[in-house]
Amino acid sequence: MQVAKKSHLGKRARYYHSQMDMELLLTGEDYRELPAAYVIFICDFDPFGQKKYRYTFQNICTETGLSIADGSTTIFLSTCGNNTAEVPEKLVKFLEFVRAGEADSTRDYQDSFIRKIQKSMEDIRSSREMEEKFMLLEELLKDERAEGRVEGRAEGKALGKAESILLLLQDSGMIPDELRSKILEEQDTDILSKYLKLAARAESVAEFMKEMDKI
């Protein structure tokens, strides 16, 4: 899910594909047994400016248009499309639901899949155990939509900030255990606030680690 427009989405997709393939190969699979792999981005913006609800990418030959048939597909779904006639009605309804504000997210979209999501949302909101995590995620998404950055849910809670930092970094790549431990063990909320802003700006975990050494 991408709610703030970030650069290098193509390279982000490439990274996700490589991670999936590596995990499969590490289990002992032969590369010839690799299954079809799909990376799907749900974007609350138009990633390519063509006003499409769906952009599908596969590896093809530039000269002939032939597919290399490696089984990899990257799909970008956009809530800002206007080509309703070119995509399934169910997809349009789903993307309208994704784009909806809090009030409209509870209306009846006349779709069984969306009803299941709404029911899950109700269950999460009613669960005391999940309430804090849900509120944190809701706050992150709200701030990203408004400013393209996240400042954290609770200024006085180091653990909450640390979790927010890790949540942001997960979208940029694999987080080394050493870095994860350093963030979780940091108790200075001023430093964590700086880390949080840095995590919202960084294009990769490597960039975050390089810049955090300067703090």
C-alpha atoms as one frame of an Amber mdcrd trajectory, in Angstrom:
protein
   0.000   0.000   0.000   1.423   3.367  -1.059  -0.377   6.464   0.227   2.397
   8.978  -0.414   4.035   9.223  -3.816   7.626   8.021  -3.663  10.231   7.715
  -6.366  11.803   4.498  -7.625   8.640   2.376  -7.447  10.058   0.225 -10.240
  13.194  -0.557  -8.257  11.065  -1.177  -5.188   9.126  -3.779  -7.180  12.370
  -5.339  -8.397  13.546  -5.636  -4.793  10.322  -7.349  -3.693  10.523  -9.846
  -6.551  14.129 -10.670  -5.681  13.250 -11.184  -2.018  10.449 -13.626  -2.875
  12.659 -15.596  -5.249  15.524 -15.721  -2.749  13.261 -17.053   0.004  12.018
 -19.802  -2.292  15.508 -20.765  -3.447  16.800 -20.840   0.120  14.256 -23.551
   0.902  16.036 -25.771  -1.620  13.886 -25.186  -4.686  15.553 -25.379  -8.097
  15.209 -22.114 -10.036  13.290 -24.046 -12.697  10.592 -24.698 -10.096  10.031
 -21.026  -9.265   6.283 -20.287  -9.404   4.679 -17.250 -10.985   5.244 -14.216
  -8.751   3.094 -11.100  -8.451   3.997  -7.837  -6.750   0.954  -5.608  -6.360
   1.085  -1.965  -5.267  -2.148  -0.272  -4.183  -1.532   3.448  -4.710  -3.657
   6.313  -3.426  -2.282   8.402  -6.305  -1.628   7.907 -10.021   1.913   6.445
 -10.192   2.339   7.024 -13.949  -0.028   9.892 -14.707  -2.045   7.997 -17.342
  -5.316   7.948 -15.332  -5.499   4.152 -15.311  -6.946   2.084 -12.500  -4.442
  -0.664 -13.277  -0.936  -0.745 -14.771   0.472  -4.231 -15.468   4.165  -4.810
 -16.193   5.885  -7.972 -17.434   9.325  -8.563 -18.914   9.074  -8.296 -22.695
  11.501  -7.995 -25.591  11.936  -4.381 -26.700  12.473  -5.347 -30.342   9.676
  -7.877 -30.803   7.235  -7.509 -27.902   7.741 -11.175 -27.003   7.463 -12.130
 -23.337  10.472 -13.698 -21.655   7.943 -15.794 -19.693   9.851 -15.652 -16.415
   6.596 -15.657 -14.473   7.086 -12.251 -12.840   4.326  -9.652 -12.973   4.152
  -6.261 -11.292   0.781  -4.559 -10.957   0.160  -0.996  -9.831  -3.433  -0.278
  -8.808  -4.396   3.390  -8.632  -7.367   4.971  -6.875  -7.183   7.881  -9.338
  -8.129   6.086 -12.576 -10.927   7.056 -14.931 -10.855   4.139 -17.425 -13.862
   2.385 -15.872 -14.761   0.525 -19.096 -11.326  -1.136 -19.296 -11.244  -2.863
 -15.895 -13.635  -5.071 -13.896 -16.372  -3.265 -11.976 -15.310  -5.057  -8.783
 -11.827  -3.576  -9.061 -13.227  -0.060  -9.478 -15.432  -0.510  -6.403 -12.484
  -1.797  -4.373 -10.301   1.174  -5.348 -13.148   3.588  -4.572 -13.342   1.951
  -1.144  -9.576   2.327  -0.648  -9.784   6.021  -1.536 -12.843   6.673   0.660
 -12.623   8.754   3.788 -13.683   7.423   7.173 -17.363   8.254   6.659 -17.636
   6.730   3.173 -15.648   3.619   4.117 -18.665   2.204   5.961 -21.248   2.615
   3.189 -22.569  -0.370   1.241 -20.593  -0.824  -1.969 -22.782  -3.765  -3.043
 -19.725  -6.015  -3.107 -19.149  -9.151  -1.011 -15.340  -8.753  -0.885 -15.584
  -5.179   0.412 -18.132  -6.297   3.004 -15.566  -8.821   4.287 -12.951  -6.067
   4.592 -15.436  -3.814   6.395 -16.257  -6.642   8.786 -12.539  -7.172   9.479
 -12.150  -3.448  10.137 -15.030  -3.553  12.608 -13.478  -6.555  14.383 -10.110
  -4.782  14.640 -11.683  -1.608  15.991 -13.642  -3.575  18.603 -10.626  -5.586
  19.739  -8.839  -4.042  22.731  -5.729  -6.007  21.820  -5.626  -4.608  18.277
  -6.885  -1.101  19.045  -3.497   0.502  19.700  -1.871  -0.985  16.589  -4.851
   0.037  14.457  -4.764   3.591  15.769  -1.019   3.769  15.075  -1.467   2.594
  11.490  -4.428   4.946  10.977  -2.317   7.846  12.232   0.582   6.925   9.941
  -1.675   6.790   6.895  -3.421  10.042   7.794  -0.128  11.915   8.202   1.331
  10.471   4.989  -1.721  11.599   3.019  -1.562  15.074   4.513   2.182  15.734
   4.448   4.000  12.774   2.918   5.708  12.122   6.254   4.970  10.640   9.666
   5.772  12.193  13.027   4.606   9.418  15.342   1.518   8.757  17.390   2.641
   9.496  20.924   5.438  11.959  21.685   6.106  10.578  25.145   6.249   6.872
  24.262   9.609   5.665  23.004   8.337   2.210  22.103   5.485   3.624  20.038
   7.926   5.776  18.090  10.326   2.895  17.595   7.517   0.737  16.192   6.519
   3.581  13.868  10.090   3.845  12.578  10.278   0.118  11.894   6.885   0.170
  10.177   8.125   2.847   7.784  11.451   1.141   7.136   9.790  -2.175   6.280
   8.558  -0.529   3.079  12.131   0.340   2.085  13.788  -3.036   2.439  14.952
  -5.711   4.846  15.821  -4.369   8.309  19.040  -5.847   9.786  18.617  -7.298
  13.286  21.303  -4.971  14.637  19.435  -1.901  13.357  16.103  -3.189  14.675
  17.605  -3.721  18.139  19.255  -0.287  18.152  15.952   1.434  17.355  13.934
  -0.570  19.896  16.504   0.001  22.653  16.733   3.778  22.094  14.970   5.621
  24.953  15.681   9.236  23.981  12.422  10.443  22.421  14.134  13.425  20.762
  16.497  11.084  18.912  13.590   8.789  18.023  11.685  11.765  16.622  14.638
  12.523  14.349  14.844   8.866  13.321  11.123   8.911  12.537  11.381  11.918
  10.234  14.431  10.383   8.593  12.585   7.081   8.023   9.749   8.951   6.304
  12.230  10.589   3.888  14.643   7.736   3.240  14.379   5.826  -0.031  16.158
   2.757   1.379  17.279   1.178   4.641  20.892   1.778   3.602  20.205   5.510
   3.192  18.497   5.591   6.601  21.470   3.887   8.282  23.946   6.263   6.630
  22.026   9.360   7.696  21.193   8.158  11.215  24.921   8.044  12.029  24.926
  11.820  11.606  22.250  12.317  14.273
